[in-house]
Short mmCIF file of C-alpha atoms in Angstrom, two decimals:
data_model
loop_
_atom_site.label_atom_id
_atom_site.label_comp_id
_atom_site.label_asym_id
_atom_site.label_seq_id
_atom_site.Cartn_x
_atom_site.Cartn_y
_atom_site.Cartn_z
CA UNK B 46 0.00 0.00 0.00
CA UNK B 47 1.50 3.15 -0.86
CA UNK B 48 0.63 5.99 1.46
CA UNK B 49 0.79 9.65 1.52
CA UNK B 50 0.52 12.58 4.07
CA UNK B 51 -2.16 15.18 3.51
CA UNK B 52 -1.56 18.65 4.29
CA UNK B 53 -3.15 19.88 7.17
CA UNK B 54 -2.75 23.66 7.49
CA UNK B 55 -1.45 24.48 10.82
CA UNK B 56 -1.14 20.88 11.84
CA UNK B 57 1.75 19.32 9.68
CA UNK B 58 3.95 21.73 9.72
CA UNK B 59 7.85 21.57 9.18
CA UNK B 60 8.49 20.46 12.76
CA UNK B 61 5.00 17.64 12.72
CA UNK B 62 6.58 16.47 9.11
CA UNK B 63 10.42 15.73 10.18
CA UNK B 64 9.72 14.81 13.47
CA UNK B 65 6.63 11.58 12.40
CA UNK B 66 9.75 11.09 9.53
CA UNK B 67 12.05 10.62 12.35
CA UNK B 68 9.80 8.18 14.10
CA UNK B 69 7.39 6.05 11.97
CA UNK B 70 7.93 5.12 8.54
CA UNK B 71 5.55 3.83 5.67
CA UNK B 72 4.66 7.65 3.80
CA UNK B 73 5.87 7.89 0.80
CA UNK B 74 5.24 11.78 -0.18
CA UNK B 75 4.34 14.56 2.80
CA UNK B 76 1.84 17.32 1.20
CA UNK B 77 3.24 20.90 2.75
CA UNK B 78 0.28 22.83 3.53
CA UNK B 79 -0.77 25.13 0.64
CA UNK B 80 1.43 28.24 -0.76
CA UNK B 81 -0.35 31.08 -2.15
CA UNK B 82 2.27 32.80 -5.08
CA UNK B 83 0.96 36.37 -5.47
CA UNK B 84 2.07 38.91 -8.51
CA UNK B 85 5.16 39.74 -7.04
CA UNK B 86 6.11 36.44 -5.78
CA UNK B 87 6.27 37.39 -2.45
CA UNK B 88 5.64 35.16 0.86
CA UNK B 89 4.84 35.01 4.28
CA UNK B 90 7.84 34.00 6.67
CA UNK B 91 6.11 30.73 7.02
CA UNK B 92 4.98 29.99 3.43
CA UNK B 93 9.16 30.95 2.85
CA UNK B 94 9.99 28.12 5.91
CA UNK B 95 7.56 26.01 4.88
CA UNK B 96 9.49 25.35 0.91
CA UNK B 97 13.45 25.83 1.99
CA UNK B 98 14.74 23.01 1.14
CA UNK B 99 16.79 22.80 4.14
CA UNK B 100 13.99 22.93 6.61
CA UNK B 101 12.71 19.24 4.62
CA UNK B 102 16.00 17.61 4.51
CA UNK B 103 15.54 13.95 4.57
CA UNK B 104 11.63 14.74 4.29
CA UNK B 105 10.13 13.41 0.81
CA UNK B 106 8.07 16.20 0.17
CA UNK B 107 5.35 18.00 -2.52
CA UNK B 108 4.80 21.64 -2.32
CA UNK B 109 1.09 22.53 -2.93
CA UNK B 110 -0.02 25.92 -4.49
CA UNK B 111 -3.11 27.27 -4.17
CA UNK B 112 -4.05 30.54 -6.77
CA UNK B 113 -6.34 31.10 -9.53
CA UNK B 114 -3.91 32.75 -11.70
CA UNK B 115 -2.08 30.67 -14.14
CA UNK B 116 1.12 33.07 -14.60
CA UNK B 117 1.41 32.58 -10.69
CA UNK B 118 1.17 28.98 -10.44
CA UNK B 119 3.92 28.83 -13.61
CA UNK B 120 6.23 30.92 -12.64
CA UNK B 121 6.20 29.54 -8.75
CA UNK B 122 7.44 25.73 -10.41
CA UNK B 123 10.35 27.80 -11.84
CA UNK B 124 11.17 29.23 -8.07
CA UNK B 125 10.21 25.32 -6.64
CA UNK B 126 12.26 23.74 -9.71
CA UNK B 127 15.43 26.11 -8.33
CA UNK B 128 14.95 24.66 -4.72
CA UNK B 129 15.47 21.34 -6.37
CA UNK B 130 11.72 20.34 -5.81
CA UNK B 131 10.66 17.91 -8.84
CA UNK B 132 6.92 18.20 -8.36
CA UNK B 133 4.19 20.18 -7.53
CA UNK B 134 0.38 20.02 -6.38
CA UNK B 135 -2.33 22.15 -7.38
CA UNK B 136 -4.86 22.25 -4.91
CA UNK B 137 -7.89 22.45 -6.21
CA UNK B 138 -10.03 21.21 -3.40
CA UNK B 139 -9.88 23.61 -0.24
CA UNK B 140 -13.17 24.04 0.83
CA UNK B 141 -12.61 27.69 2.91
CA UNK B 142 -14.98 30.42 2.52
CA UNK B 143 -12.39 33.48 2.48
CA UNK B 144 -10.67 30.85 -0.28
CA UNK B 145 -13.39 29.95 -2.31
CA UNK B 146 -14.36 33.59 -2.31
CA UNK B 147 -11.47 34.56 -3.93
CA UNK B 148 -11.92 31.87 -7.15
CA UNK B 149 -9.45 29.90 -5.58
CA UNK B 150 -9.82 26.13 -4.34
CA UNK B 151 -12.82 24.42 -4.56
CA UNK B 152 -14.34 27.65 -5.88
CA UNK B 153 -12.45 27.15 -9.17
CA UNK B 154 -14.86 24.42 -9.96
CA UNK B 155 -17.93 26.41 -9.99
CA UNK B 156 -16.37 27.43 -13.50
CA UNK B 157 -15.96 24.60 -15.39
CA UNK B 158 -14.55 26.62 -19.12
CA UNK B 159 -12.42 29.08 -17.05
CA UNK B 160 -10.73 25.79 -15.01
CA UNK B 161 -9.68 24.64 -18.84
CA UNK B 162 -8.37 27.78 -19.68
CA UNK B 163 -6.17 27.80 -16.62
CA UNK B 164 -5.18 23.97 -16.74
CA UNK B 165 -4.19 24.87 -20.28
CA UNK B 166 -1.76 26.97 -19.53
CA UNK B 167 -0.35 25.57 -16.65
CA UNK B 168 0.36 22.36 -18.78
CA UNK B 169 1.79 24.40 -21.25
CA UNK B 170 4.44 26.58 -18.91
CA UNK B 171 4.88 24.82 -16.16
CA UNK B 172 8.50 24.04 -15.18
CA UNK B 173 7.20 20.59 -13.24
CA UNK B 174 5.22 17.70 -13.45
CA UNK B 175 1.61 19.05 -11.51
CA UNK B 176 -0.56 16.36 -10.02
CA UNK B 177 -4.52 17.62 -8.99
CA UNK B 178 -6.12 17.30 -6.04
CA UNK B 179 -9.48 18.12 -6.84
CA UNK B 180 -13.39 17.74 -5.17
CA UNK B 181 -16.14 16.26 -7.35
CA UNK B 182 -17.85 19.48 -7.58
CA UNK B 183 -19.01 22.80 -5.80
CA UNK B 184 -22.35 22.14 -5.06
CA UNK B 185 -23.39 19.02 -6.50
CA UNK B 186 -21.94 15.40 -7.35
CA UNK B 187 -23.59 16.22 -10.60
CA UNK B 188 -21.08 18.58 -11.59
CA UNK B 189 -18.30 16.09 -11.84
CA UNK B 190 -19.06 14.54 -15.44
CA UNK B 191 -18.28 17.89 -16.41
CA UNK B 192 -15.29 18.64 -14.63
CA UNK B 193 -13.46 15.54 -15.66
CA UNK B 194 -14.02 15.71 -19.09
CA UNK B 195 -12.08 18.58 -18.52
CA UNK B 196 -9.33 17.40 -16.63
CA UNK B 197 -9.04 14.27 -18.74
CA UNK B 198 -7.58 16.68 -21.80
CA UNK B 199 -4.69 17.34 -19.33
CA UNK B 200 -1.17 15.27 -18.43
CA UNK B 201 -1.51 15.12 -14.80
CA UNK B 202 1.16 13.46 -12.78
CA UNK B 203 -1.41 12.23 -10.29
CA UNK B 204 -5.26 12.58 -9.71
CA UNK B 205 -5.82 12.94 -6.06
CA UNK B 206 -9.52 12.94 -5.96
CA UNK B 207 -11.59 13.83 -2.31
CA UNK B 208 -15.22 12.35 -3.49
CA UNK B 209 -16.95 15.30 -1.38
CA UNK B 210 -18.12 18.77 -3.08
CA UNK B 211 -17.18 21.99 -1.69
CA UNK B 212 -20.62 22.48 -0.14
CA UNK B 213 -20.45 19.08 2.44
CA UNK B 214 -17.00 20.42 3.42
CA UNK B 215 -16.36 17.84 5.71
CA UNK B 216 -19.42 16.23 6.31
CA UNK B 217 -21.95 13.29 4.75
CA UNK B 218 -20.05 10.52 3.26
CA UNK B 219 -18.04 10.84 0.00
CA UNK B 220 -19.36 9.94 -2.92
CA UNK B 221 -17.24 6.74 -3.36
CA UNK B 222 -19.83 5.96 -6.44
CA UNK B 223 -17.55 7.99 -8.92
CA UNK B 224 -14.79 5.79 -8.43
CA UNK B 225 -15.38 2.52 -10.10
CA UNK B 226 -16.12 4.73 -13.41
CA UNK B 227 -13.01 7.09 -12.58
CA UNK B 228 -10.53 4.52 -12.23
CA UNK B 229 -11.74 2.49 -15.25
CA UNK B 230 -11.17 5.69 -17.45
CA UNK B 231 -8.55 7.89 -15.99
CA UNK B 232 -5.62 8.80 -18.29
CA UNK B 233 -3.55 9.35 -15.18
CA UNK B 234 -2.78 7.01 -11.57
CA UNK B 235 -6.02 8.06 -9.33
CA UNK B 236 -5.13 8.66 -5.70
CA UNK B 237 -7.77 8.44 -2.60
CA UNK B 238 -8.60 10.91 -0.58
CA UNK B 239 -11.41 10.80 2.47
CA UNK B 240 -12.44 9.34 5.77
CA UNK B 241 -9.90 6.75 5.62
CA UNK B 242 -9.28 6.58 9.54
CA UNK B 243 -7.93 3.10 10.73
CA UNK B 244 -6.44 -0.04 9.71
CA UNK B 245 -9.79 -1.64 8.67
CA UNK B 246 -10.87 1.54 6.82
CA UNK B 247 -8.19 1.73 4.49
CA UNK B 248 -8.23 -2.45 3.90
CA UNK B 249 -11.69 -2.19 3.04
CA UNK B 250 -11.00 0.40 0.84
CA UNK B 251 -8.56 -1.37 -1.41
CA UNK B 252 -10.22 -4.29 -1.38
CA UNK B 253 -13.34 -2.28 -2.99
CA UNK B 254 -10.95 -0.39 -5.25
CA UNK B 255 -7.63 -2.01 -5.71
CA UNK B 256 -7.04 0.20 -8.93
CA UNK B 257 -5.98 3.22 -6.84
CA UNK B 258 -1.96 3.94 -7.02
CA UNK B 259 -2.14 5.42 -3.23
CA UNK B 260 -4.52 6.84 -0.69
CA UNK B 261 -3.88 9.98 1.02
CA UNK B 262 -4.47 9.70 4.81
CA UNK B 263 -4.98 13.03 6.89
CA UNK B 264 -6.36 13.20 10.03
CA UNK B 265 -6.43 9.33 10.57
CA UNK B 266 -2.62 9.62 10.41
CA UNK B 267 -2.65 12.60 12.74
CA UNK B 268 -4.34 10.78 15.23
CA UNK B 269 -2.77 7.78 14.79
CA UNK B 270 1.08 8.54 13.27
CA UNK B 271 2.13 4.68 13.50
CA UNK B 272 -1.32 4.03 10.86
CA UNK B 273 1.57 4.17 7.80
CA UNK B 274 4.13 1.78 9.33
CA UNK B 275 1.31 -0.37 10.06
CA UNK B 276 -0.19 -0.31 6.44
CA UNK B 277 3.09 -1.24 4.57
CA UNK B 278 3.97 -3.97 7.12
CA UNK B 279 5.41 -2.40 10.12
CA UNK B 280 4.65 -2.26 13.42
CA UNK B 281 1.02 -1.20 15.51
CA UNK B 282 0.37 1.84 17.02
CA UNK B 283 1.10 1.47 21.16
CA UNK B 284 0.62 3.70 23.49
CA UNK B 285 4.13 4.28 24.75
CA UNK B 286 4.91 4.97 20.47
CA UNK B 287 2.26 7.18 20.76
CA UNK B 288 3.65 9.08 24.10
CA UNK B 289 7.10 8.96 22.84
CA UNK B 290 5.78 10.87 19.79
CA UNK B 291 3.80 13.59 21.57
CA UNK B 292 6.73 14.28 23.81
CA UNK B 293 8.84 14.51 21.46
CA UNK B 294 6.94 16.95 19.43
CA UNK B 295 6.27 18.69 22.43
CA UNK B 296 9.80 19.28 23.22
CA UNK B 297 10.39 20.64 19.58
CA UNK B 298 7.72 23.47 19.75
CA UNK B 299 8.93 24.84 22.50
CA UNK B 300 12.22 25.17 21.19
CA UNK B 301 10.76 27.74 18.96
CA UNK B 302 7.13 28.13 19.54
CA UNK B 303 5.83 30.91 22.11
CA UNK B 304 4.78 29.36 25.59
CA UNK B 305 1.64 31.04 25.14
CA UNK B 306 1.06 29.68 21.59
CA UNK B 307 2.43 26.28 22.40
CA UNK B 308 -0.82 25.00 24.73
CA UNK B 309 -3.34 25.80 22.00
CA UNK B 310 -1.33 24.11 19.42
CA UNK B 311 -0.94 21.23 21.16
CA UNK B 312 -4.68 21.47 21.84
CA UNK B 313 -5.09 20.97 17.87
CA UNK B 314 -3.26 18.60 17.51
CA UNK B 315 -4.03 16.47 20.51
CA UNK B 316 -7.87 16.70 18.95
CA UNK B 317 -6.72 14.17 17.22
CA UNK B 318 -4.78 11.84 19.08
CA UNK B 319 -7.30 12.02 21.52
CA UNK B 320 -9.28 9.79 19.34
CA UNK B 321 -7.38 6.48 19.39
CA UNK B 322 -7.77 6.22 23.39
CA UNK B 323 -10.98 4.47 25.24
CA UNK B 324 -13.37 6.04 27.25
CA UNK B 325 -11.44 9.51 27.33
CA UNK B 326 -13.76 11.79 27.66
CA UNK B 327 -12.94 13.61 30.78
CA UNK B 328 -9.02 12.86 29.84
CA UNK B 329 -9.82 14.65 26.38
CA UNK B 330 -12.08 17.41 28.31
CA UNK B 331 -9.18 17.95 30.86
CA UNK B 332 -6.50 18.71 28.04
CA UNK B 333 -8.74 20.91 26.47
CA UNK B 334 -9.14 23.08 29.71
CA UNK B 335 -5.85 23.11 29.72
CA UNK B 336 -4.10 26.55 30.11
CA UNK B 337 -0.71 26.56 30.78
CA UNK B 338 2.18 23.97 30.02
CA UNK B 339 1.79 22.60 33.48
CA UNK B 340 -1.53 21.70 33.13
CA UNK B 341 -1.07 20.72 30.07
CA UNK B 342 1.31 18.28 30.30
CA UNK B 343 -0.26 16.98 33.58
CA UNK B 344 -3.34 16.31 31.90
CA UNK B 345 -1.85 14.71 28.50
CA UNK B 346 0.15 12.50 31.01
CA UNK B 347 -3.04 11.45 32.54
CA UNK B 348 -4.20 10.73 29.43
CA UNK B 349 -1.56 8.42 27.92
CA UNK B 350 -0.88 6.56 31.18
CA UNK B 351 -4.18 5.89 32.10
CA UNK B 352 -6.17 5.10 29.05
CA UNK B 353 -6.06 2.04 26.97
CA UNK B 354 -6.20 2.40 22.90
CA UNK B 355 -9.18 1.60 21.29
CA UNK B 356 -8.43 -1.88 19.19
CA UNK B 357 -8.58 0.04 16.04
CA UNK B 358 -6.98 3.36 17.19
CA UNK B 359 -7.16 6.13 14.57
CA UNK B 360 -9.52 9.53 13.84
CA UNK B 361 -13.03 9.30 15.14
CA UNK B 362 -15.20 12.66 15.29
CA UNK B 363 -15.97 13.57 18.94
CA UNK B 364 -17.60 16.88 20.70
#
């Protein structure tokens, strides 16, 4: 099973990606959370972190871009082809407001003629191969026909399809439906996306669809960072790998995070975690009260010591 690591913005960031590197094994590409090129090719101090190559040493990883404007996506593979990158991802699937709002993302789909005209010259200018990750549609499954008999005129490296439209953000189930057709057709590998969570979620999935080249795990893989080792034959999640992890990140925010930013982080990400442990509730409720590092740590201690994982620990939605 070949395995990759969705971007999460504000999750898997430089320090999440090196140190699960460091620790687990089994991904095959990391996703960095989008970069937005703008005319002058200027970026934030973290979009610039986020793409220096020496920040992902030893890290196997894809830069995704995220504009509307075909000049900007072009000319940032030349800048990413410089930094010795030899791919690039086109994200075409964020489901933000203040994103979709602007054209960009998911809201690019709405527009079916304009997304050609943009895909068209991409292909023809850009300095890398571009995979997709796309949604089915904006509003409706309906839409999809349409928008891959677009992308279907187009050499994409890789097809990383979420079966959900913009407007079910997260929610309902994806519309799994569209793959038997998709991967029967497809003039490029087609790559999974969506609510794949444990162990059993991902087997069932390739047993269903054993045409896809790789699935794309996100927050089943934040919650549960061993899920890759164990899907390409390596060892099970435990809850001592699962401590050793969370300390260790721990320890590498505060080398450089703000004490008073560091809690709520950690908050984020133990949302997550949180997941793969039984009857946690009040551990869960405790971290989430949680306002300094003392208490913090005190009550993710609590909850690592003290609660057993679930027998198929990965991401399941909770209050």
């Amino acid at each position: 099973m070949v395995v990759y690591f969705a971007p999460l913005e504000g999750v898997t960031d430089i320090i999440f990606r090196k140190t699960h590197r460091e620790m687990f094994s089994g991904v095959t590409k990391y996703f960095i959370p989008f970069v937005s090129p703008t005319q002058h090719m200027t970026f934030s101090s973290r979009e610039q972190a986020a793409i220096a190559p020496e920040n992902n040493a030893g890290v196997p990883v894809v830069c995704q871009v995220l504009t509307k404007e075909a000049n900007h996506f072009t000319e940032m593979t030349k800048i990413l082809s410089d930094k010795g990158y030899t791919e690039v991802n086109l994200n075409l699937g964020c489901p933000s407001g203040t994103v979709t709002a602007k054209g960009k993302g998911s809201g690019m789909l709405r527009e079916p003629d304009r997304l050609h005209a943009f895909l068209s010259d991409v292909y023809a200018s850009s300095a890398l191969p571009v995979s997709v990750k796309t949604r089915i549609g904006f509003e409706s499954p309906d839409e999809w026909p349409r928008l891959l008999s677009v992308f279907e005129q187009f050499p994409i490296s890789e097809f990383i399809v979420h079966p959900r439209t913009r407007q079910q953000f997260y929610k309902g189930n994806p519309h799994r439906e569209i793959l038997s057709e998709l991967l029967m057709c497809a003039p490029f590998p087609v790559v999974y996306n969506g609510d794949l969570f444990t162990k059993e979620d991902c087997k069932r999935f390739l047993e269903e669809f054993p045409g896809v080249s790789a699935v794309m795990l996100g927050r089943g893989l934040i919650a549960n960072p061993a899920l890759s080792e164990t899907l390409t034959g390596g060892e099970n999640a435990t809850r001592e790998r699962l401590y050793a992890f969370h300390n260790r990140l721990f320890e590498e925010y505060l080398k450089t995070w703000p004490k008073n930013a560091l809690v709520g982080h950690m908050h984020e990400i133990m949302y997550y975690m949180g997941a793969c442990f039984e009857n946690a509730q009040k551990a869960r409720k405790a971290i989430r009260k949680s306002g300094t590092i003392e208490q913090y740590l005190s009550a993710a201690r609590l909850l690592f010591e003290n609660h057993a994982l679930s027998d198929s620990p990965g991401f399941i939605p909770y209050d």
